[in-house]
């Protein structure tokens, strides 16, 4: 950690700019100390103890692994409590500015030492020790700061690898958790580390690029640096707002202005010259440059000869030499002119001339010294009263440099990782720099009584220059932020596009978290123009994309032979697409009436709800899409019309007037056929005898039933459209009574499920399957062939996906195993039935194998018994035949009787 320079009364006699440097260094040093102060948590205390690592090495059979983890911990230990965002903030906001301040302060202190050494009025031996001490401490702090930078770079490098150690997403930077998990994986600790979740996740892809730029310029080992830091970033091509050369040129330009203005203010004072200012202005610049080069060459020559220091000391006594020279010149001049002047002018006038020459010429060095002292004192007084304004100028110059660095580091490149980018921090930093520029402008515009008079000249010119630069930089900052907002507004819709493309995945999650979306919206609203705000609203609002892609929520189904040419139902709903949009709407719309309305309409598109027309209009109004509400409603109505079927005929009342006319026209065209279909259905349901019903269904066939379905489905749609549901409800009641009396005698009963409401079909289907299986088992060999007990409709019934989804209510294998026929002694018909179940795919063979194993010993006995009974029956028949062919003669009363 850097050490403070300390306080001394001698520093009060130094330049005011040095005091500004000292206060600035102290501020940065305090901030660094506060940030780097390590909190005393239990995990960090445990990892920081040497005994812990020694015990771990003694317990582990692989000491090199423990040594590897120990080396990692040594590298991240000093700043282990900081995440990647904190480390970058420490580096950019404190360490690098302090490093630059040290360089400026070191040069200024060295210049001050030369100035004190050449001063005519201050004893240099008073200030040499303090100046040398300050210079040595600054150099020591530079070394310390370089070590701190190396620690920060090492910490950033390891935080870039934390996600691979934790096997977590690439934005995870919890290096403490990574070390703890690695130690826990050794299974050596009685009390493993409790790793806090969720992990620290502040390392977005943009921070990775920044880290790579810093590490590439550092002295760290650069082996695998690119793979470690930039490897996890997906390859995406985005053009930067500014080229690197342009960014560096802008930064160099502002630093050049800073240096020039700073030196101009430091050197603002009376210039000692033998010539008046107007004469100095007349001297050509080339002559001044040649004279300056000659002086420097002379200094170098005397310095090489070792005479520079003595000559400088002699130069401090130049006014005494000048005074001796003028006195001697005055003395010899008076002696020379006295004989002649006394005769020509007279004694009185000569005495007056003598006095004038003494006080003017002989004492000229004293007058010059006094004038310089007076000017110096005047400048000291002016510097004292102007020092506060100069400090404001120094602070303004630093603000300009920091703002330019902020634009270079954060606003010159596009944002790559929008979902995880810390846009909230960028918003805070941008507001901070705007406030700093406004505060500096307010300070520079403010003058106390008499201060403006004292600041005239050089200081006033610099203030005007800086105020102009502040205005320019404010415009640049606004322009950079607008570029970023436009980029975000254009990019924000890409993630929704990617989501919609992969909408069929069950594990689909939103790419941009809702909180991040709100932060992005706040950033664009704060710094963007009207165009970017509107673009963001369109791209970030999924309702507009949803509205434009409602056609994708259904797909054209294979055209069937439709003798009735129904104008609706040409498309089928894509439930996977609607499921994806449900996730998008939940993730990208804040909770409230707007999200609820969007989710309800999504359910309507899926046919899960059946609102009235006023309710639908209210839902569309709550979406808040303004004048596009009519277009959205027409698209919803078009989707409903194209996907109308027997599942949701209620939604026919929501279609547009044009579609209503098409439905009514179709109904009038096929009205007689619909009436005939209704009479046929009533006759089927009214048939009391089972064999008659089976015969009627078989006679009607599947094609006839399908035609009846189409006609009655159209009639249902028209009934809901005209609010006349009596026929629909009567048909549903007949179907419900039929299934209550159904015993399983025919498989075609599944066709009547179309007359049951969609919500009740799922519950009725398992009962229908149970009754059908029971009836087949009870009638094996009695009208049901054991080898071919199932027809095509049975296959359709038992392979129905809705029946398979209700496995907790009906499972073919489990139900047959629990039947009476399966648990009775072996029967040839039952075994043939189970083999047929396997052939038709209702069972994997488990039923037949289990039945055969169950009756392994019983089957031979029953077969032998059946064979014995069969043989007895044959022998009895032979005996009967033999007896019937034998003649017996009886005589009774002389009559022969033949038996």
PDB file of C-alpha atoms in Angstrom, residues 68-279:
ATOM      1  CA  UNK A  68      -1.280 -26.033  -6.669  1.00  0.00           C
ATOM      2  CA  UNK A  69      -4.378 -24.755  -4.853  1.00  0.00           C
ATOM      3  CA  UNK A  70      -2.161 -23.084  -2.254  1.00  0.00           C
ATOM      4  CA  UNK A  71      -0.244 -21.242  -4.980  1.00  0.00           C
ATOM      5  CA  UNK A  72      -3.518 -20.047  -6.502  1.00  0.00           C
ATOM      6  CA  UNK A  73      -4.649 -18.773  -3.121  1.00  0.00           C
ATOM      7  CA  UNK A  74      -1.374 -16.941  -2.535  1.00  0.00           C
ATOM      8  CA  UNK A  75      -1.871 -15.063  -5.802  1.00  0.00           C
ATOM      9  CA  UNK A  76      -5.459 -13.986  -5.096  1.00  0.00           C
ATOM     10  CA  UNK A  77      -5.214 -13.711  -1.303  1.00  0.00           C
ATOM     11  CA  UNK A  78      -4.515  -9.927  -0.949  1.00  0.00           C
ATOM     12  CA  UNK A  79      -7.686  -8.894  -2.830  1.00  0.00           C
ATOM     13  CA  UNK A  80      -9.756 -12.068  -2.564  1.00  0.00           C
ATOM     14  CA  UNK A  81     -12.776 -10.173  -1.215  1.00  0.00           C
ATOM     15  CA  UNK A  82     -13.122  -8.117  -4.424  1.00  0.00           C
ATOM     16  CA  UNK A  83     -14.904  -9.339  -7.553  1.00  0.00           C
ATOM     17  CA  UNK A  84     -13.876  -8.527 -11.109  1.00  0.00           C
ATOM     18  CA  UNK A  85     -15.960  -5.361 -11.240  1.00  0.00           C
ATOM     19  CA  UNK A  86     -14.430  -4.038  -8.007  1.00  0.00           C
ATOM     20  CA  UNK A  87     -10.907  -4.824  -9.183  1.00  0.00           C
ATOM     21  CA  UNK A  88     -11.409  -3.044 -12.496  1.00  0.00           C
ATOM     22  CA  UNK A  89     -12.935  -0.064 -10.706  1.00  0.00           C
ATOM     23  CA  UNK A  90      -9.986   0.010  -8.296  1.00  0.00           C
ATOM     24  CA  UNK A  91      -7.552  -0.116 -11.196  1.00  0.00           C
ATOM     25  CA  UNK A  92      -9.240   2.457 -13.427  1.00  0.00           C
ATOM     26  CA  UNK A  93     -10.562   4.941 -10.843  1.00  0.00           C
ATOM     27  CA  UNK A  94      -7.808   4.881  -8.228  1.00  0.00           C
ATOM     28  CA  UNK A  95      -4.570   3.107  -9.135  1.00  0.00           C
ATOM     29  CA  UNK A  96      -3.994   4.443 -12.659  1.00  0.00           C
ATOM     30  CA  UNK A  97      -4.934   8.066 -11.773  1.00  0.00           C
ATOM     31  CA  UNK A  98      -2.676   7.859  -8.713  1.00  0.00           C
ATOM     32  CA  UNK A  99       0.136   6.525 -10.880  1.00  0.00           C
ATOM     33  CA  UNK A 100      -0.282   9.475 -13.231  1.00  0.00           C
ATOM     34  CA  UNK A 101      -0.404  11.885 -10.271  1.00  0.00           C
ATOM     35  CA  UNK A 102       2.852  10.432  -8.920  1.00  0.00           C
ATOM     36  CA  UNK A 103       4.537  11.072 -12.255  1.00  0.00           C
ATOM     37  CA  UNK A 104       3.285  14.656 -12.378  1.00  0.00           C
ATOM     38  CA  UNK A 105       4.128  15.318  -8.733  1.00  0.00           C
ATOM     39  CA  UNK A 106       7.616  13.849  -9.096  1.00  0.00           C
ATOM     40  CA  UNK A 107       8.389  16.138 -12.006  1.00  0.00           C
ATOM     41  CA  UNK A 108       6.920  19.126 -10.195  1.00  0.00           C
ATOM     42  CA  UNK A 109       8.936  18.434  -7.032  1.00  0.00           C
ATOM     43  CA  UNK A 110      12.121  18.117  -9.064  1.00  0.00           C
ATOM     44  CA  UNK A 111      11.334  21.381 -10.843  1.00  0.00           C
ATOM     45  CA  UNK A 112      10.641  22.987  -7.465  1.00  0.00           C
ATOM     46  CA  UNK A 113      14.014  21.865  -6.187  1.00  0.00           C
ATOM     47  CA  UNK A 114      15.715  23.505  -9.169  1.00  0.00           C
ATOM     48  CA  UNK A 115      13.593  26.619  -8.629  1.00  0.00           C
ATOM     49  CA  UNK A 116      14.521  26.811  -4.945  1.00  0.00           C
ATOM     50  CA  UNK A 117      18.147  26.262  -5.814  1.00  0.00           C
ATOM     51  CA  UNK A 118      18.048  29.200  -8.242  1.00  0.00           C
ATOM     52  CA  UNK A 119      16.003  31.453  -5.962  1.00  0.00           C
ATOM     53  CA  UNK A 120      17.465  34.794  -4.853  1.00  0.00           C
ATOM     54  CA  UNK A 121      15.354  35.090  -1.737  1.00  0.00           C
ATOM     55  CA  UNK A 122      14.877  31.600  -0.205  1.00  0.00           C
ATOM     56  CA  UNK A 123      17.744  29.701   1.429  1.00  0.00           C
ATOM     57  CA  UNK A 124      17.915  26.430  -0.452  1.00  0.00           C
ATOM     58  CA  UNK A 125      19.365  24.452   2.467  1.00  0.00           C
ATOM     59  CA  UNK A 126      16.066  24.939   4.344  1.00  0.00           C
ATOM     60  CA  UNK A 127      14.032  23.069   1.749  1.00  0.00           C
ATOM     61  CA  UNK A 128      16.425  20.528   0.298  1.00  0.00           C
ATOM     62  CA  UNK A 129      15.810  17.817   2.974  1.00  0.00           C
ATOM     63  CA  UNK A 130      12.010  18.096   2.750  1.00  0.00           C
ATOM     64  CA  UNK A 131      11.975  18.138  -1.032  1.00  0.00           C
ATOM     65  CA  UNK A 132      14.335  15.177  -1.215  1.00  0.00           C
ATOM     66  CA  UNK A 133      12.208  13.307   1.316  1.00  0.00           C
ATOM     67  CA  UNK A 134       9.046  13.938  -0.725  1.00  0.00           C
ATOM     68  CA  UNK A 135      10.756  12.837  -3.910  1.00  0.00           C
ATOM     69  CA  UNK A 136      12.081   9.634  -2.308  1.00  0.00           C
ATOM     70  CA  UNK A 137       8.643   8.795  -0.854  1.00  0.00           C
ATOM     71  CA  UNK A 138       6.978   9.331  -4.207  1.00  0.00           C
ATOM     72  CA  UNK A 139       9.481   7.006  -5.851  1.00  0.00           C
ATOM     73  CA  UNK A 140       8.921   4.443  -3.119  1.00  0.00           C
ATOM     74  CA  UNK A 141       5.157   4.739  -3.611  1.00  0.00           C
ATOM     75  CA  UNK A 142       5.610   4.236  -7.331  1.00  0.00           C
ATOM     76  CA  UNK A 143       7.315   0.921  -6.572  1.00  0.00           C
ATOM     77  CA  UNK A 144       4.569  -0.040  -4.140  1.00  0.00           C
ATOM     78  CA  UNK A 145       1.884   0.926  -6.643  1.00  0.00           C
ATOM     79  CA  UNK A 146       3.539  -1.200  -9.322  1.00  0.00           C
ATOM     80  CA  UNK A 147       3.358  -4.185  -6.956  1.00  0.00           C
ATOM     81  CA  UNK A 148      -0.303  -3.449  -6.257  1.00  0.00           C
ATOM     82  CA  UNK A 149      -0.990  -3.303 -10.000  1.00  0.00           C
ATOM     83  CA  UNK A 150       0.684  -6.693 -10.435  1.00  0.00           C
ATOM     84  CA  UNK A 151      -1.553  -8.138  -7.692  1.00  0.00           C
ATOM     85  CA  UNK A 152      -4.645  -6.677  -9.381  1.00  0.00           C
ATOM     86  CA  UNK A 153      -3.603  -8.103 -12.754  1.00  0.00           C
ATOM     87  CA  UNK A 154      -3.040 -11.529 -11.187  1.00  0.00           C
ATOM     88  CA  UNK A 155      -6.438 -11.354  -9.502  1.00  0.00           C
ATOM     89  CA  UNK A 156      -8.157 -10.417 -12.768  1.00  0.00           C
ATOM     90  CA  UNK A 157      -6.438 -13.294 -14.567  1.00  0.00           C
ATOM     91  CA  UNK A 158      -7.612 -15.865 -12.024  1.00  0.00           C
ATOM     92  CA  UNK A 159     -11.125 -14.443 -11.890  1.00  0.00           C
ATOM     93  CA  UNK A 160     -11.280 -14.988 -15.642  1.00  0.00           C
ATOM     94  CA  UNK A 161     -10.732 -18.709 -14.975  1.00  0.00           C
ATOM     95  CA  UNK A 162     -13.087 -19.058 -12.000  1.00  0.00           C
ATOM     96  CA  UNK A 163     -16.001 -20.205 -14.161  1.00  0.00           C
ATOM     97  CA  UNK A 164     -14.030 -23.207 -15.461  1.00  0.00           C
ATOM     98  CA  UNK A 165     -13.089 -24.280 -11.921  1.00  0.00           C
ATOM     99  CA  UNK A 166     -16.721 -23.985 -10.797  1.00  0.00           C
ATOM    100  CA  UNK A 167     -18.107 -25.380 -14.073  1.00  0.00           C
ATOM    101  CA  UNK A 168     -20.417 -22.391 -14.178  1.00  0.00           C
ATOM    102  CA  UNK A 169     -21.403 -19.786 -16.825  1.00  0.00           C
ATOM    103  CA  UNK A 170     -18.608 -17.627 -18.190  1.00  0.00           C
ATOM    104  CA  UNK A 171     -19.697 -14.488 -16.308  1.00  0.00           C
ATOM    105  CA  UNK A 172     -18.986 -16.120 -12.915  1.00  0.00           C
ATOM    106  CA  UNK A 173     -15.878 -14.701 -11.187  1.00  0.00           C
ATOM    107  CA  UNK A 174     -16.144 -16.156  -7.669  1.00  0.00           C
ATOM    108  CA  UNK A 175     -12.512 -17.159  -7.186  1.00  0.00           C
ATOM    109  CA  UNK A 176     -12.948 -17.799  -3.442  1.00  0.00           C
ATOM    110  CA  UNK A 177     -15.792 -20.196  -4.194  1.00  0.00           C
ATOM    111  CA  UNK A 178     -13.646 -21.862  -6.873  1.00  0.00           C
ATOM    112  CA  UNK A 179     -10.761 -22.461  -4.437  1.00  0.00           C
ATOM    113  CA  UNK A 180     -13.143 -23.745  -1.758  1.00  0.00           C
ATOM    114  CA  UNK A 181     -14.887 -26.111  -4.174  1.00  0.00           C
ATOM    115  CA  UNK A 182     -11.531 -27.438  -5.385  1.00  0.00           C
ATOM    116  CA  UNK A 183     -10.500 -28.132  -1.780  1.00  0.00           C
ATOM    117  CA  UNK A 184     -13.854 -29.758  -1.002  1.00  0.00           C
ATOM    118  CA  UNK A 185     -13.429 -32.053  -4.009  1.00  0.00           C
ATOM    119  CA  UNK A 186     -10.392 -33.631  -2.289  1.00  0.00           C
ATOM    120  CA  UNK A 187     -12.707 -35.087   0.436  1.00  0.00           C
ATOM    121  CA  UNK A 188     -10.157 -34.418   3.170  1.00  0.00           C
ATOM    122  CA  UNK A 189     -11.979 -31.930   5.410  1.00  0.00           C
ATOM    123  CA  UNK A 190     -14.218 -32.978   8.254  1.00  0.00           C
ATOM    124  CA  UNK A 191     -16.108 -29.719   7.896  1.00  0.00           C
ATOM    125  CA  UNK A 192     -16.057 -28.705   4.212  1.00  0.00           C
ATOM    126  CA  UNK A 193     -16.387 -25.095   3.150  1.00  0.00           C
ATOM    127  CA  UNK A 194     -19.923 -23.764   2.809  1.00  0.00           C
ATOM    128  CA  UNK A 195     -19.924 -22.114  -0.604  1.00  0.00           C
ATOM    129  CA  UNK A 196     -22.402 -19.299  -0.951  1.00  0.00           C
ATOM    130  CA  UNK A 197     -24.735 -19.353  -3.927  1.00  0.00           C
ATOM    131  CA  UNK A 198     -25.484 -17.773  -6.258  1.00  0.00           C
ATOM    132  CA  UNK A 199     -21.904 -17.179  -7.273  1.00  0.00           C
ATOM    133  CA  UNK A 200     -20.531 -13.712  -7.884  1.00  0.00           C
ATOM    134  CA  UNK A 201     -21.236 -13.000 -11.578  1.00  0.00           C
ATOM    135  CA  UNK A 202     -19.817  -9.605 -12.546  1.00  0.00           C
ATOM    136  CA  UNK A 203     -17.472 -10.691 -15.360  1.00  0.00           C
ATOM    137  CA  UNK A 204     -19.271  -9.921 -18.605  1.00  0.00           C
ATOM    138  CA  UNK A 205     -17.638 -10.278 -22.018  1.00  0.00           C
ATOM    139  CA  UNK A 206     -16.857  -6.558 -22.269  1.00  0.00           C
ATOM    140  CA  UNK A 207     -14.907  -6.706 -19.004  1.00  0.00           C
ATOM    141  CA  UNK A 208     -13.004  -9.679 -20.403  1.00  0.00           C
ATOM    142  CA  UNK A 209     -11.881  -7.554 -23.349  1.00  0.00           C
ATOM    143  CA  UNK A 210     -10.814  -4.763 -20.992  1.00  0.00           C
ATOM    144  CA  UNK A 211      -8.912  -7.217 -18.799  1.00  0.00           C
ATOM    145  CA  UNK A 212      -7.160  -8.652 -21.845  1.00  0.00           C
ATOM    146  CA  UNK A 213      -6.040  -5.171 -22.927  1.00  0.00           C
ATOM    147  CA  UNK A 214      -4.512  -4.490 -19.504  1.00  0.00           C
ATOM    148  CA  UNK A 215      -2.884  -7.903 -19.111  1.00  0.00           C
ATOM    149  CA  UNK A 216      -1.424  -7.802 -22.604  1.00  0.00           C
ATOM    150  CA  UNK A 217       0.503  -4.620 -21.692  1.00  0.00           C
ATOM    151  CA  UNK A 218       1.575  -5.947 -18.284  1.00  0.00           C
ATOM    152  CA  UNK A 219       4.610  -8.015 -17.338  1.00  0.00           C
ATOM    153  CA  UNK A 220       2.587 -11.159 -16.554  1.00  0.00           C
ATOM    154  CA  UNK A 221       3.251 -14.407 -18.351  1.00  0.00           C
ATOM    155  CA  UNK A 222       1.222 -14.216 -21.548  1.00  0.00           C
ATOM    156  CA  UNK A 223       1.134 -17.952 -22.284  1.00  0.00           C
ATOM    157  CA  UNK A 224      -2.462 -18.980 -23.026  1.00  0.00           C
ATOM    158  CA  UNK A 225      -3.619 -15.469 -22.097  1.00  0.00           C
ATOM    159  CA  UNK A 226      -5.857 -15.208 -25.139  1.00  0.00           C
ATOM    160  CA  UNK A 227      -7.437 -18.615 -24.511  1.00  0.00           C
ATOM    161  CA  UNK A 228      -7.930 -17.989 -20.790  1.00  0.00           C
ATOM    162  CA  UNK A 229      -9.479 -14.535 -20.989  1.00  0.00           C
ATOM    163  CA  UNK A 230     -11.071 -14.321 -24.426  1.00  0.00           C
ATOM    164  CA  UNK A 231     -11.699 -18.026 -25.109  1.00  0.00           C
ATOM    165  CA  UNK A 232     -15.165 -18.169 -23.463  1.00  0.00           C
ATOM    166  CA  UNK A 233     -16.476 -15.197 -25.492  1.00  0.00           C
ATOM    167  CA  UNK A 234     -18.654 -16.235 -28.457  1.00  0.00           C
ATOM    168  CA  UNK A 235     -17.268 -15.027 -31.751  1.00  0.00           C
ATOM    169  CA  UNK A 236     -19.358 -12.099 -32.942  1.00  0.00           C
ATOM    170  CA  UNK A 237     -18.390  -9.374 -35.353  1.00  0.00           C
ATOM    171  CA  UNK A 238     -19.309  -5.841 -34.332  1.00  0.00           C
ATOM    172  CA  UNK A 239     -17.724  -2.679 -35.730  1.00  0.00           C
ATOM    173  CA  UNK A 240     -16.315  -0.243 -33.178  1.00  0.00           C
ATOM    174  CA  UNK A 241     -17.613   3.314 -32.998  1.00  0.00           C
ATOM    175  CA  UNK A 242     -14.062   4.679 -33.309  1.00  0.00           C
ATOM    176  CA  UNK A 243     -10.782   3.286 -34.488  1.00  0.00           C
ATOM    177  CA  UNK A 244      -8.053   2.764 -31.927  1.00  0.00           C
ATOM    178  CA  UNK A 245      -5.896   5.454 -33.565  1.00  0.00           C
ATOM    179  CA  UNK A 246      -8.682   8.031 -33.314  1.00  0.00           C
ATOM    180  CA  UNK A 247      -9.292   7.175 -29.656  1.00  0.00           C
ATOM    181  CA  UNK A 248      -5.615   7.475 -28.805  1.00  0.00           C
ATOM    182  CA  UNK A 249      -5.267  10.748 -30.709  1.00  0.00           C
ATOM    183  CA  UNK A 250      -8.192  12.292 -28.817  1.00  0.00           C
ATOM    184  CA  UNK A 251      -6.691  11.143 -25.532  1.00  0.00           C
ATOM    185  CA  UNK A 252      -3.249  12.511 -26.421  1.00  0.00           C
ATOM    186  CA  UNK A 253      -4.780  15.817 -27.459  1.00  0.00           C
ATOM    187  CA  UNK A 254      -6.549  16.367 -24.154  1.00  0.00           C
ATOM    188  CA  UNK A 255      -3.441  15.351 -22.216  1.00  0.00           C
ATOM    189  CA  UNK A 256      -1.413  17.811 -24.269  1.00  0.00           C
ATOM    190  CA  UNK A 257      -3.861  20.587 -23.384  1.00  0.00           C
ATOM    191  CA  UNK A 258      -3.643  19.530 -19.742  1.00  0.00           C
ATOM    192  CA  UNK A 259       0.142  19.677 -19.710  1.00  0.00           C
ATOM    193  CA  UNK A 260       0.376  22.978 -21.583  1.00  0.00           C
ATOM    194  CA  UNK A 261      -2.223  24.736 -19.424  1.00  0.00           C
ATOM    195  CA  UNK A 262      -0.768  23.312 -16.237  1.00  0.00           C
ATOM    196  CA  UNK A 263       2.762  24.508 -17.053  1.00  0.00           C
ATOM    197  CA  UNK A 264       1.413  27.866 -18.146  1.00  0.00           C
ATOM    198  CA  UNK A 265      -0.258  28.368 -14.771  1.00  0.00           C
ATOM    199  CA  UNK A 266       2.798  27.216 -12.823  1.00  0.00           C
ATOM    200  CA  UNK A 267       5.104  29.607 -14.676  1.00  0.00           C
ATOM    201  CA  UNK A 268       2.632  32.489 -14.391  1.00  0.00           C
ATOM    202  CA  UNK A 269       4.733  35.238 -12.735  1.00  0.00           C
ATOM    203  CA  UNK A 270       7.051  38.184 -13.345  1.00  0.00           C
ATOM    204  CA  UNK A 271       9.758  37.468 -15.883  1.00  0.00           C
ATOM    205  CA  UNK A 272      13.178  38.870 -15.063  1.00  0.00           C
ATOM    206  CA  UNK A 273      14.525  40.578 -18.144  1.00  0.00           C
ATOM    207  CA  UNK A 274      16.928  43.375 -18.904  1.00  0.00           C
ATOM    208  CA  UNK A 275      14.640  44.538 -21.688  1.00  0.00           C
ATOM    209  CA  UNK A 276      11.046  45.872 -21.625  1.00  0.00           C
ATOM    210  CA  UNK A 277       8.177  43.625 -22.819  1.00  0.00           C
ATOM    211  CA  UNK A 278       7.741  45.560 -26.079  1.00  0.00           C
ATOM    212  CA  UNK A 279      11.371  44.903 -26.922  1.00  0.00           C
TER     213      UNK A 279
END
